[in-house]
């Protein structure tokens, strides 16, 4: 690990039902702390890993590929399995896309999905029209000519908290609120990831909760609608008012927490019930006889 990268992963031990929450591109686990703390108070085990190349400098992030970010997720998932029988995977923005990838690859070990402002395309109202031409870039040399800098409103509608995020982004510690910009090479890797996951959506059968802001400045509601249309499992979509992209921190964060917590309890009860049915159907040996109860 680069000496400029600060480790921000964290883990809250709780019940045998766990949440694996994944931060976004150029982001940090801190953007999920409010939600993770609330889930922990509700009794869940919560793991929030730090993705490869993050919480450091732009130069730390640039060489990493989407496969490196996904490897961080798989490693955290493998560790969480040691503590939990039921696992719900979620994430913010690109983190939601990585969560979908994990569900596709590990259908028996991911039991539900909680997706916060999932982002397949940056097509929100604050994205400049000319950004669409970056889709024509497909090599590192050309991608390295681009740096997409963060600007108002920083995914936050709450003015007071936006100011805090703005100051943190432009400080020397990117582990607090993420990097001040996104390298073109990293955006190109995100595009490669989303293409893979879009093809896999019809194979994903886990139940999903999607929370997406109507006024998302970075990723329009079309991203949530894509999941609603393509996912094979049941999808519940909640459209949030009065907030922007970073819904885990913005003005509706309590709504996000409550919906996620309720979803966690629902999934927990479903799998507890299925385990009881399986146990009841299992043959029992009584005095040498096999009987079904």
PDB file of C-alpha atoms in Angstrom:
ATOM      1  CA  UNK A   1       0.000   0.000   0.000  1.00  0.00           C
ATOM      2  CA  UNK A   2       1.247   3.491  -0.845  1.00  0.00           C
ATOM      3  CA  UNK A   3       2.399   5.537   2.154  1.00  0.00           C
ATOM      4  CA  UNK A   4      -0.050   8.259   1.060  1.00  0.00           C
ATOM      5  CA  UNK A   5      -3.056   5.939   1.426  1.00  0.00           C
ATOM      6  CA  UNK A   6      -4.837   6.009   4.783  1.00  0.00           C
ATOM      7  CA  UNK A   7      -6.730   2.908   5.849  1.00  0.00           C
ATOM      8  CA  UNK A   8     -10.393   3.750   6.492  1.00  0.00           C
ATOM      9  CA  UNK A   9     -12.076   0.332   6.350  1.00  0.00           C
ATOM     10  CA  UNK A  10     -14.140  -0.561   9.381  1.00  0.00           C
ATOM     11  CA  UNK A  11     -16.117  -3.467  10.802  1.00  0.00           C
ATOM     12  CA  UNK A  12     -18.910  -3.564  13.408  1.00  0.00           C
ATOM     13  CA  UNK A  13     -19.622  -6.989  14.922  1.00  0.00           C
ATOM     14  CA  UNK A  14     -23.259  -7.863  15.527  1.00  0.00           C
ATOM     15  CA  UNK A  15     -25.745 -10.593  14.655  1.00  0.00           C
ATOM     16  CA  UNK A  16     -25.421 -13.404  12.112  1.00  0.00           C
ATOM     17  CA  UNK A  17     -27.047 -11.098   9.540  1.00  0.00           C
ATOM     18  CA  UNK A  18     -24.557  -8.718   7.997  1.00  0.00           C
ATOM     19  CA  UNK A  19     -24.304  -5.792   5.626  1.00  0.00           C
ATOM     20  CA  UNK A  20     -21.386  -5.286   3.250  1.00  0.00           C
ATOM     21  CA  UNK A  21     -21.430  -1.630   2.154  1.00  0.00           C
ATOM     22  CA  UNK A  22     -19.245  -0.328  -0.685  1.00  0.00           C
ATOM     23  CA  UNK A  23     -18.248   3.285  -1.300  1.00  0.00           C
ATOM     24  CA  UNK A  24     -18.148   5.022  -4.666  1.00  0.00           C
ATOM     25  CA  UNK A  25     -15.432   5.901  -7.165  1.00  0.00           C
ATOM     26  CA  UNK A  26     -12.886   8.350  -5.649  1.00  0.00           C
ATOM     27  CA  UNK A  27     -14.908   8.099  -2.440  1.00  0.00           C
ATOM     28  CA  UNK A  28     -14.178   6.812   1.042  1.00  0.00           C
ATOM     29  CA  UNK A  29     -15.819   4.460   3.575  1.00  0.00           C
ATOM     30  CA  UNK A  30     -16.682   7.548   5.628  1.00  0.00           C
ATOM     31  CA  UNK A  31     -19.494   8.385   3.167  1.00  0.00           C
ATOM     32  CA  UNK A  32     -21.274   5.275   4.488  1.00  0.00           C
ATOM     33  CA  UNK A  33     -20.586   5.798   8.188  1.00  0.00           C
ATOM     34  CA  UNK A  34     -23.974   7.304   9.085  1.00  0.00           C
ATOM     35  CA  UNK A  35     -25.802   4.355   7.535  1.00  0.00           C
ATOM     36  CA  UNK A  36     -23.389   1.751   8.894  1.00  0.00           C
ATOM     37  CA  UNK A  37     -23.597   3.148  12.427  1.00  0.00           C
ATOM     38  CA  UNK A  38     -27.392   3.039  12.288  1.00  0.00           C
ATOM     39  CA  UNK A  39     -27.381  -0.552  11.039  1.00  0.00           C
ATOM     40  CA  UNK A  40     -24.931  -1.505  13.768  1.00  0.00           C
ATOM     41  CA  UNK A  41     -27.204   0.011  16.421  1.00  0.00           C
ATOM     42  CA  UNK A  42     -30.019  -2.131  14.989  1.00  0.00           C
ATOM     43  CA  UNK A  43     -27.912  -5.210  15.736  1.00  0.00           C
ATOM     44  CA  UNK A  44     -26.516  -6.059  12.301  1.00  0.00           C
ATOM     45  CA  UNK A  45     -22.896  -6.906  11.597  1.00  0.00           C
ATOM     46  CA  UNK A  46     -21.530  -4.285   9.186  1.00  0.00           C
ATOM     47  CA  UNK A  47     -18.404  -4.318   7.021  1.00  0.00           C
ATOM     48  CA  UNK A  48     -17.310  -1.258   5.034  1.00  0.00           C
ATOM     49  CA  UNK A  49     -14.136  -2.003   3.056  1.00  0.00           C
ATOM     50  CA  UNK A  50     -11.854   0.497   1.374  1.00  0.00           C
ATOM     51  CA  UNK A  51     -11.432  -0.080  -2.358  1.00  0.00           C
ATOM     52  CA  UNK A  52      -7.977  -0.526  -3.858  1.00  0.00           C
ATOM     53  CA  UNK A  53      -6.222   2.737  -4.714  1.00  0.00           C
ATOM     54  CA  UNK A  54      -8.625   4.908  -2.715  1.00  0.00           C
ATOM     55  CA  UNK A  55      -8.046   7.268   0.231  1.00  0.00           C
ATOM     56  CA  UNK A  56      -4.735   8.377  -1.220  1.00  0.00           C
ATOM     57  CA  UNK A  57      -3.708  10.551  -4.163  1.00  0.00           C
ATOM     58  CA  UNK A  58      -4.835  10.697  -7.773  1.00  0.00           C
ATOM     59  CA  UNK A  59      -1.613   8.885  -8.661  1.00  0.00           C
ATOM     60  CA  UNK A  60      -2.529   6.082  -6.253  1.00  0.00           C
ATOM     61  CA  UNK A  61      -5.900   5.625  -7.940  1.00  0.00           C
ATOM     62  CA  UNK A  62      -4.904   5.919 -11.604  1.00  0.00           C
ATOM     63  CA  UNK A  63      -3.125   2.541 -12.008  1.00  0.00           C
ATOM     64  CA  UNK A  64      -5.966   0.534 -10.463  1.00  0.00           C
ATOM     65  CA  UNK A  65      -8.529  -1.288 -12.591  1.00  0.00           C
ATOM     66  CA  UNK A  66     -12.113  -2.178 -11.824  1.00  0.00           C
ATOM     67  CA  UNK A  67     -10.947  -5.733 -11.158  1.00  0.00           C
ATOM     68  CA  UNK A  68      -8.756  -4.375  -8.335  1.00  0.00           C
ATOM     69  CA  UNK A  69     -11.723  -2.566  -6.779  1.00  0.00           C
ATOM     70  CA  UNK A  70     -13.815  -5.706  -7.108  1.00  0.00           C
ATOM     71  CA  UNK A  71     -11.075  -7.799  -5.488  1.00  0.00           C
ATOM     72  CA  UNK A  72     -11.363  -5.547  -2.417  1.00  0.00           C
ATOM     73  CA  UNK A  73     -15.094  -6.292  -2.318  1.00  0.00           C
ATOM     74  CA  UNK A  74     -14.638 -10.046  -2.700  1.00  0.00           C
ATOM     75  CA  UNK A  75     -12.031 -10.105   0.077  1.00  0.00           C
ATOM     76  CA  UNK A  76     -14.363  -8.245   2.447  1.00  0.00           C
ATOM     77  CA  UNK A  77     -17.222 -10.567   1.506  1.00  0.00           C
ATOM     78  CA  UNK A  78     -15.122 -13.654   2.222  1.00  0.00           C
ATOM     79  CA  UNK A  79     -14.252 -12.260   5.657  1.00  0.00           C
ATOM     80  CA  UNK A  80     -17.874 -11.339   6.410  1.00  0.00           C
ATOM     81  CA  UNK A  81     -18.984 -14.890   5.600  1.00  0.00           C
ATOM     82  CA  UNK A  82     -16.979 -16.070   8.623  1.00  0.00           C
ATOM     83  CA  UNK A  83     -19.296 -14.057  10.869  1.00  0.00           C
ATOM     84  CA  UNK A  84     -22.675 -14.113   9.091  1.00  0.00           C
ATOM     85  CA  UNK A  85     -25.166 -16.598   7.656  1.00  0.00           C
ATOM     86  CA  UNK A  86     -27.200 -13.947   5.802  1.00  0.00           C
ATOM     87  CA  UNK A  87     -25.420 -11.174   3.888  1.00  0.00           C
ATOM     88  CA  UNK A  88     -26.942  -8.083   2.284  1.00  0.00           C
ATOM     89  CA  UNK A  89     -24.616  -6.213  -0.042  1.00  0.00           C
ATOM     90  CA  UNK A  90     -25.061  -2.561  -0.857  1.00  0.00           C
ATOM     91  CA  UNK A  91     -23.203   0.458  -2.051  1.00  0.00           C
ATOM     92  CA  UNK A  92     -23.297   4.062  -3.118  1.00  0.00           C
ATOM     93  CA  UNK A  93     -22.962   5.069  -6.780  1.00  0.00           C
ATOM     94  CA  UNK A  94     -20.272   2.809  -8.298  1.00  0.00           C
ATOM     95  CA  UNK A  95     -20.378   0.833  -5.050  1.00  0.00           C
ATOM     96  CA  UNK A  96     -23.900  -0.256  -5.984  1.00  0.00           C
ATOM     97  CA  UNK A  97     -22.620  -1.549  -9.328  1.00  0.00           C
ATOM     98  CA  UNK A  98     -19.900  -3.538  -7.553  1.00  0.00           C
ATOM     99  CA  UNK A  99     -22.585  -4.935  -5.228  1.00  0.00           C
ATOM    100  CA  UNK A 100     -24.547  -6.149  -8.257  1.00  0.00           C
ATOM    101  CA  UNK A 101     -21.410  -7.783  -9.645  1.00  0.00           C
ATOM    102  CA  UNK A 102     -20.886  -9.649  -6.369  1.00  0.00           C
ATOM    103  CA  UNK A 103     -24.508 -10.823  -6.400  1.00  0.00           C
ATOM    104  CA  UNK A 104     -24.087 -12.155  -9.938  1.00  0.00           C
ATOM    105  CA  UNK A 105     -20.881 -14.017  -9.086  1.00  0.00           C
ATOM    106  CA  UNK A 106     -21.948 -15.339  -5.655  1.00  0.00           C
ATOM    107  CA  UNK A 107     -25.693 -16.039  -5.883  1.00  0.00           C
ATOM    108  CA  UNK A 108     -25.717 -18.394  -2.883  1.00  0.00           C
ATOM    109  CA  UNK A 109     -23.746 -16.077  -0.599  1.00  0.00           C
ATOM    110  CA  UNK A 110     -25.467 -12.748  -1.308  1.00  0.00           C
ATOM    111  CA  UNK A 111     -29.020 -12.749   0.039  1.00  0.00           C
ATOM    112  CA  UNK A 112     -30.184  -9.202  -0.715  1.00  0.00           C
ATOM    113  CA  UNK A 113     -29.098  -5.934  -2.335  1.00  0.00           C
ATOM    114  CA  UNK A 114     -29.393  -2.400  -0.967  1.00  0.00           C
ATOM    115  CA  UNK A 115     -28.435   0.041  -3.717  1.00  0.00           C
ATOM    116  CA  UNK A 116     -27.912   3.756  -3.052  1.00  0.00           C
ATOM    117  CA  UNK A 117     -28.066   6.003  -6.152  1.00  0.00           C
ATOM    118  CA  UNK A 118     -26.678   3.265  -8.435  1.00  0.00           C
ATOM    119  CA  UNK A 119     -24.637   4.736 -11.262  1.00  0.00           C
ATOM    120  CA  UNK A 120     -24.202   3.122 -14.659  1.00  0.00           C
ATOM    121  CA  UNK A 121     -23.990   6.479 -16.432  1.00  0.00           C
ATOM    122  CA  UNK A 122     -23.071   9.928 -15.190  1.00  0.00           C
ATOM    123  CA  UNK A 123     -26.062  11.668 -16.749  1.00  0.00           C
ATOM    124  CA  UNK A 124     -27.299  13.910 -13.934  1.00  0.00           C
ATOM    125  CA  UNK A 125     -28.198  17.572 -14.363  1.00  0.00           C
ATOM    126  CA  UNK A 126     -24.781  18.871 -13.230  1.00  0.00           C
ATOM    127  CA  UNK A 127     -22.803  16.803 -15.755  1.00  0.00           C
ATOM    128  CA  UNK A 128     -21.669  18.987 -18.704  1.00  0.00           C
ATOM    129  CA  UNK A 129     -23.019  18.001 -22.109  1.00  0.00           C
ATOM    130  CA  UNK A 130     -19.569  17.487 -23.583  1.00  0.00           C
ATOM    131  CA  UNK A 131     -18.731  14.766 -21.006  1.00  0.00           C
ATOM    132  CA  UNK A 132     -20.597  12.260 -23.182  1.00  0.00           C
ATOM    133  CA  UNK A 133     -17.766  12.394 -25.716  1.00  0.00           C
ATOM    134  CA  UNK A 134     -15.464  10.730 -23.193  1.00  0.00           C
ATOM    135  CA  UNK A 135     -17.238   7.491 -24.160  1.00  0.00           C
ATOM    136  CA  UNK A 136     -15.100   7.573 -27.323  1.00  0.00           C
ATOM    137  CA  UNK A 137     -11.896   7.234 -25.274  1.00  0.00           C
ATOM    138  CA  UNK A 138     -10.685   3.643 -24.957  1.00  0.00           C
ATOM    139  CA  UNK A 139      -6.969   3.742 -24.193  1.00  0.00           C
ATOM    140  CA  UNK A 140      -4.947   4.812 -21.159  1.00  0.00           C
ATOM    141  CA  UNK A 141      -2.826   7.351 -23.045  1.00  0.00           C
ATOM    142  CA  UNK A 142      -5.890   9.288 -24.180  1.00  0.00           C
ATOM    143  CA  UNK A 143      -7.749   8.825 -20.893  1.00  0.00           C
ATOM    144  CA  UNK A 144      -4.813  10.292 -18.972  1.00  0.00           C
ATOM    145  CA  UNK A 145      -5.410  13.604 -20.753  1.00  0.00           C
ATOM    146  CA  UNK A 146      -8.643  13.990 -18.764  1.00  0.00           C
ATOM    147  CA  UNK A 147      -9.248  14.920 -15.140  1.00  0.00           C
ATOM    148  CA  UNK A 148     -12.848  15.529 -14.130  1.00  0.00           C
ATOM    149  CA  UNK A 149     -12.685  17.895 -11.164  1.00  0.00           C
ATOM    150  CA  UNK A 150     -15.293  18.008  -8.412  1.00  0.00           C
ATOM    151  CA  UNK A 151     -17.493  21.102  -8.376  1.00  0.00           C
ATOM    152  CA  UNK A 152     -20.701  22.463  -6.864  1.00  0.00           C
ATOM    153  CA  UNK A 153     -22.930  20.983  -5.576  1.00  0.00           C
ATOM    154  CA  UNK A 154     -20.637  17.998  -4.773  1.00  0.00           C
ATOM    155  CA  UNK A 155     -23.596  15.623  -4.651  1.00  0.00           C
ATOM    156  CA  UNK A 156     -24.964  17.360  -1.538  1.00  0.00           C
ATOM    157  CA  UNK A 157     -28.079  19.558  -1.375  1.00  0.00           C
ATOM    158  CA  UNK A 158     -27.723  20.485   2.303  1.00  0.00           C
ATOM    159  CA  UNK A 159     -25.762  23.754   2.155  1.00  0.00           C
ATOM    160  CA  UNK A 160     -24.093  23.444   5.546  1.00  0.00           C
ATOM    161  CA  UNK A 161     -22.915  19.905   4.994  1.00  0.00           C
ATOM    162  CA  UNK A 162     -21.908  20.699   1.405  1.00  0.00           C
ATOM    163  CA  UNK A 163     -19.493  23.306   2.746  1.00  0.00           C
ATOM    164  CA  UNK A 164     -17.967  20.717   5.067  1.00  0.00           C
ATOM    165  CA  UNK A 165     -17.559  18.243   2.187  1.00  0.00           C
ATOM    166  CA  UNK A 166     -16.085  20.928  -0.070  1.00  0.00           C
ATOM    167  CA  UNK A 167     -13.458  21.842   2.532  1.00  0.00           C
ATOM    168  CA  UNK A 168     -12.616  18.185   3.145  1.00  0.00           C
ATOM    169  CA  UNK A 169     -12.266  17.431  -0.576  1.00  0.00           C
ATOM    170  CA  UNK A 170      -9.816  20.287  -1.033  1.00  0.00           C
ATOM    171  CA  UNK A 171      -7.781  19.399   2.050  1.00  0.00           C
ATOM    172  CA  UNK A 172      -4.667  17.234   1.950  1.00  0.00           C
ATOM    173  CA  UNK A 173      -6.547  14.215   3.337  1.00  0.00           C
ATOM    174  CA  UNK A 174      -8.659  12.524   0.658  1.00  0.00           C
ATOM    175  CA  UNK A 175      -9.692   9.823   3.122  1.00  0.00           C
ATOM    176  CA  UNK A 176     -12.161  12.260   4.720  1.00  0.00           C
ATOM    177  CA  UNK A 177     -14.392  13.025   1.720  1.00  0.00           C
ATOM    178  CA  UNK A 178     -12.690  11.653  -1.378  1.00  0.00           C
ATOM    179  CA  UNK A 179     -10.488  13.068  -4.114  1.00  0.00           C
ATOM    180  CA  UNK A 180     -10.931  16.527  -5.690  1.00  0.00           C
ATOM    181  CA  UNK A 181     -11.288  14.955  -9.112  1.00  0.00           C
ATOM    182  CA  UNK A 182     -11.643  11.709 -11.052  1.00  0.00           C
ATOM    183  CA  UNK A 183      -8.869  10.580 -13.426  1.00  0.00           C
ATOM    184  CA  UNK A 184     -10.040   9.796 -16.933  1.00  0.00           C
ATOM    185  CA  UNK A 185      -8.482   6.366 -16.675  1.00  0.00           C
ATOM    186  CA  UNK A 186     -10.643   5.572 -13.622  1.00  0.00           C
ATOM    187  CA  UNK A 187     -13.809   6.694 -15.401  1.00  0.00           C
ATOM    188  CA  UNK A 188     -12.874   4.469 -18.317  1.00  0.00           C
ATOM    189  CA  UNK A 189     -12.532   1.536 -15.906  1.00  0.00           C
ATOM    190  CA  UNK A 190     -15.966   2.326 -14.481  1.00  0.00           C
ATOM    191  CA  UNK A 191     -17.379   2.211 -18.002  1.00  0.00           C
ATOM    192  CA  UNK A 192     -15.843  -1.243 -18.514  1.00  0.00           C
ATOM    193  CA  UNK A 193     -17.348  -2.409 -15.208  1.00  0.00           C
ATOM    194  CA  UNK A 194     -20.842  -1.139 -15.995  1.00  0.00           C
ATOM    195  CA  UNK A 195     -20.828  -2.881 -19.378  1.00  0.00           C
ATOM    196  CA  UNK A 196     -20.032  -6.193 -17.691  1.00  0.00           C
ATOM    197  CA  UNK A 197     -22.665  -5.756 -14.989  1.00  0.00           C
ATOM    198  CA  UNK A 198     -25.403  -4.621 -17.388  1.00  0.00           C
ATOM    199  CA  UNK A 199     -25.025  -7.912 -19.244  1.00  0.00           C
ATOM    200  CA  UNK A 200     -25.350  -9.791 -15.955  1.00  0.00           C
ATOM    201  CA  UNK A 201     -28.433  -8.001 -14.586  1.00  0.00           C
ATOM    202  CA  UNK A 202     -30.927 -10.582 -15.978  1.00  0.00           C
ATOM    203  CA  UNK A 203     -29.076 -13.327 -14.065  1.00  0.00           C
ATOM    204  CA  UNK A 204     -29.363 -11.614 -10.658  1.00  0.00           C
ATOM    205  CA  UNK A 205     -32.285 -13.074  -8.705  1.00  0.00           C
ATOM    206  CA  UNK A 206     -31.723 -11.605  -5.246  1.00  0.00           C
ATOM    207  CA  UNK A 207     -34.311  -9.208  -3.852  1.00  0.00           C
ATOM    208  CA  UNK A 208     -33.166  -5.593  -4.193  1.00  0.00           C
ATOM    209  CA  UNK A 209     -33.935  -2.257  -2.578  1.00  0.00           C
ATOM    210  CA  UNK A 210     -33.047   0.741  -4.761  1.00  0.00           C
ATOM    211  CA  UNK A 211     -32.992   4.253  -3.295  1.00  0.00           C
ATOM    212  CA  UNK A 212     -32.429   7.055  -5.788  1.00  0.00           C
ATOM    213  CA  UNK A 213     -32.895  10.842  -5.571  1.00  0.00           C
ATOM    214  CA  UNK A 214     -35.224  12.489  -8.051  1.00  0.00           C
ATOM    215  CA  UNK A 215     -32.875  15.494  -8.239  1.00  0.00           C
ATOM    216  CA  UNK A 216     -29.657  13.479  -8.558  1.00  0.00           C
ATOM    217  CA  UNK A 217     -27.004  15.856  -9.870  1.00  0.00           C
ATOM    218  CA  UNK A 218     -24.727  13.064 -11.114  1.00  0.00           C
ATOM    219  CA  UNK A 219     -26.832  10.071 -12.122  1.00  0.00           C
ATOM    220  CA  UNK A 220     -30.424  10.405 -13.309  1.00  0.00           C
ATOM    221  CA  UNK A 221     -33.321   8.165 -12.334  1.00  0.00           C
ATOM    222  CA  UNK A 222     -32.730   6.263 -15.574  1.00  0.00           C
ATOM    223  CA  UNK A 223     -30.015   4.361 -13.695  1.00  0.00           C
ATOM    224  CA  UNK A 224     -32.528   3.068 -11.142  1.00  0.00           C
ATOM    225  CA  UNK A 225     -35.058   2.346 -13.887  1.00  0.00           C
ATOM    226  CA  UNK A 226     -32.478   0.176 -15.664  1.00  0.00           C
ATOM    227  CA  UNK A 227     -32.227  -2.047 -12.588  1.00  0.00           C
ATOM    228  CA  UNK A 228     -36.010  -2.102 -12.207  1.00  0.00           C
ATOM    229  CA  UNK A 229     -36.382  -3.323 -15.809  1.00  0.00           C
ATOM    230  CA  UNK A 230     -33.500  -5.769 -16.063  1.00  0.00           C
ATOM    231  CA  UNK A 231     -32.985  -7.419 -12.686  1.00  0.00           C
ATOM    232  CA  UNK A 232     -34.478 -10.909 -12.441  1.00  0.00           C
ATOM    233  CA  UNK A 233     -35.262 -10.610  -8.739  1.00  0.00           C
ATOM    234  CA  UNK A 234     -37.891  -8.488  -7.025  1.00  0.00           C
ATOM    235  CA  UNK A 235     -36.960  -4.789  -6.986  1.00  0.00           C
ATOM    236  CA  UNK A 236     -38.406  -2.173  -4.640  1.00  0.00           C
ATOM    237  CA  UNK A 237     -37.536   1.371  -5.723  1.00  0.00           C
ATOM    238  CA  UNK A 238     -37.793   4.376  -3.416  1.00  0.00           C
ATOM    239  CA  UNK A 239     -37.514   7.786  -5.107  1.00  0.00           C
ATOM    240  CA  UNK A 240     -36.147  10.357  -2.662  1.00  0.00           C
ATOM    241  CA  UNK A 241     -37.073  14.029  -2.696  1.00  0.00           C
ATOM    242  CA  UNK A 242     -35.010  17.025  -1.569  1.00  0.00           C
ATOM    243  CA  UNK A 243     -31.527  15.518  -1.879  1.00  0.00           C
ATOM    244  CA  UNK A 244     -28.739  15.009  -4.395  1.00  0.00           C
ATOM    245  CA  UNK A 245     -26.450  12.104  -5.283  1.00  0.00           C
ATOM    246  CA  UNK A 246     -24.770  11.313  -1.943  1.00  0.00           C
ATOM    247  CA  UNK A 247     -27.969  10.144  -0.278  1.00  0.00           C
ATOM    248  CA  UNK A 248     -26.121   8.450   2.577  1.00  0.00           C
ATOM    249  CA  UNK A 249     -25.061  11.885   3.867  1.00  0.00           C
ATOM    250  CA  UNK A 250     -27.611  14.337   2.478  1.00  0.00           C
ATOM    251  CA  UNK A 251     -30.967  15.555   3.789  1.00  0.00           C
ATOM    252  CA  UNK A 252     -32.818  12.235   3.423  1.00  0.00           C
ATOM    253  CA  UNK A 253     -30.170  10.087   5.128  1.00  0.00           C
ATOM    254  CA  UNK A 254     -32.615   9.113   7.887  1.00  0.00           C
ATOM    255  CA  UNK A 255     -35.077   7.864   5.268  1.00  0.00           C
ATOM    256  CA  UNK A 256     -32.251   5.894   3.643  1.00  0.00           C
ATOM    257  CA  UNK A 257     -31.261   4.387   6.988  1.00  0.00           C
ATOM    258  CA  UNK A 258     -34.815   3.441   7.952  1.00  0.00           C
ATOM    259  CA  UNK A 259     -35.567   1.831   4.581  1.00  0.00           C
ATOM    260  CA  UNK A 260     -32.281  -0.084   4.623  1.00  0.00           C
ATOM    261  CA  UNK A 261     -32.788  -1.267   8.193  1.00  0.00           C
ATOM    262  CA  UNK A 262     -36.333  -2.474   7.439  1.00  0.00           C
ATOM    263  CA  UNK A 263     -35.072  -4.227   4.314  1.00  0.00           C
ATOM    264  CA  UNK A 264     -32.399  -5.964   6.385  1.00  0.00           C
ATOM    265  CA  UNK A 265     -34.982  -7.254   8.853  1.00  0.00           C
ATOM    266  CA  UNK A 266     -37.187  -8.452   5.984  1.00  0.00           C
ATOM    267  CA  UNK A 267     -34.363 -10.440   4.389  1.00  0.00           C
ATOM    268  CA  UNK A 268     -33.330 -11.806   7.785  1.00  0.00           C
ATOM    269  CA  UNK A 269     -36.871 -13.060   8.487  1.00  0.00           C
ATOM    270  CA  UNK A 270     -37.202 -14.607   5.030  1.00  0.00           C
ATOM    271  CA  UNK A 271     -34.068 -16.690   5.416  1.00  0.00           C
ATOM    272  CA  UNK A 272     -34.854 -17.576   9.030  1.00  0.00           C
ATOM    273  CA  UNK A 273     -38.242 -18.896   7.868  1.00  0.00           C
ATOM    274  CA  UNK A 274     -36.703 -20.871   4.993  1.00  0.00           C
ATOM    275  CA  UNK A 275     -34.173 -22.419   7.396  1.00  0.00           C
ATOM    276  CA  UNK A 276     -37.013 -23.541   9.699  1.00  0.00           C
ATOM    277  CA  UNK A 277     -38.849 -25.139   6.779  1.00  0.00           C
ATOM    278  CA  UNK A 278     -35.681 -26.926   5.702  1.00  0.00           C
ATOM    279  CA  UNK A 279     -35.039 -28.142   9.251  1.00  0.00           C
ATOM    280  CA  UNK A 280     -38.619 -29.412   9.584  1.00  0.00           C
ATOM    281  CA  UNK A 281     -38.355 -31.337   6.324  1.00  0.00           C
ATOM    282  CA  UNK A 282     -35.031 -32.933   7.213  1.00  0.00           C
ATOM    283  CA  UNK A 283     -35.342 -36.662   8.032  1.00  0.00           C
ATOM    284  CA  UNK A 284     -34.860 -37.485  11.734  1.00  0.00           C
ATOM    285  CA  UNK A 285     -33.425 -40.780  12.979  1.00  0.00           C
ATOM    286  CA  UNK A 286     -35.526 -42.263  15.800  1.00  0.00           C
ATOM    287  CA  UNK A 287     -34.605 -45.738  17.106  1.00  0.00           C
ATOM    288  CA  UNK A 288     -33.190 -46.748  13.767  1.00  0.00           C
ATOM    289  CA  UNK A 289     -36.149 -45.456  11.752  1.00  0.00           C
ATOM    290  CA  UNK A 290     -36.065 -42.539   9.327  1.00  0.00           C
ATOM    291  CA  UNK A 291     -39.178 -40.403   9.665  1.00  0.00           C
ATOM    292  CA  UNK A 292     -40.290 -37.002   8.429  1.00  0.00           C
ATOM    293  CA  UNK A 293     -41.827 -34.611  10.932  1.00  0.00           C
TER     294      UNK A 293
END
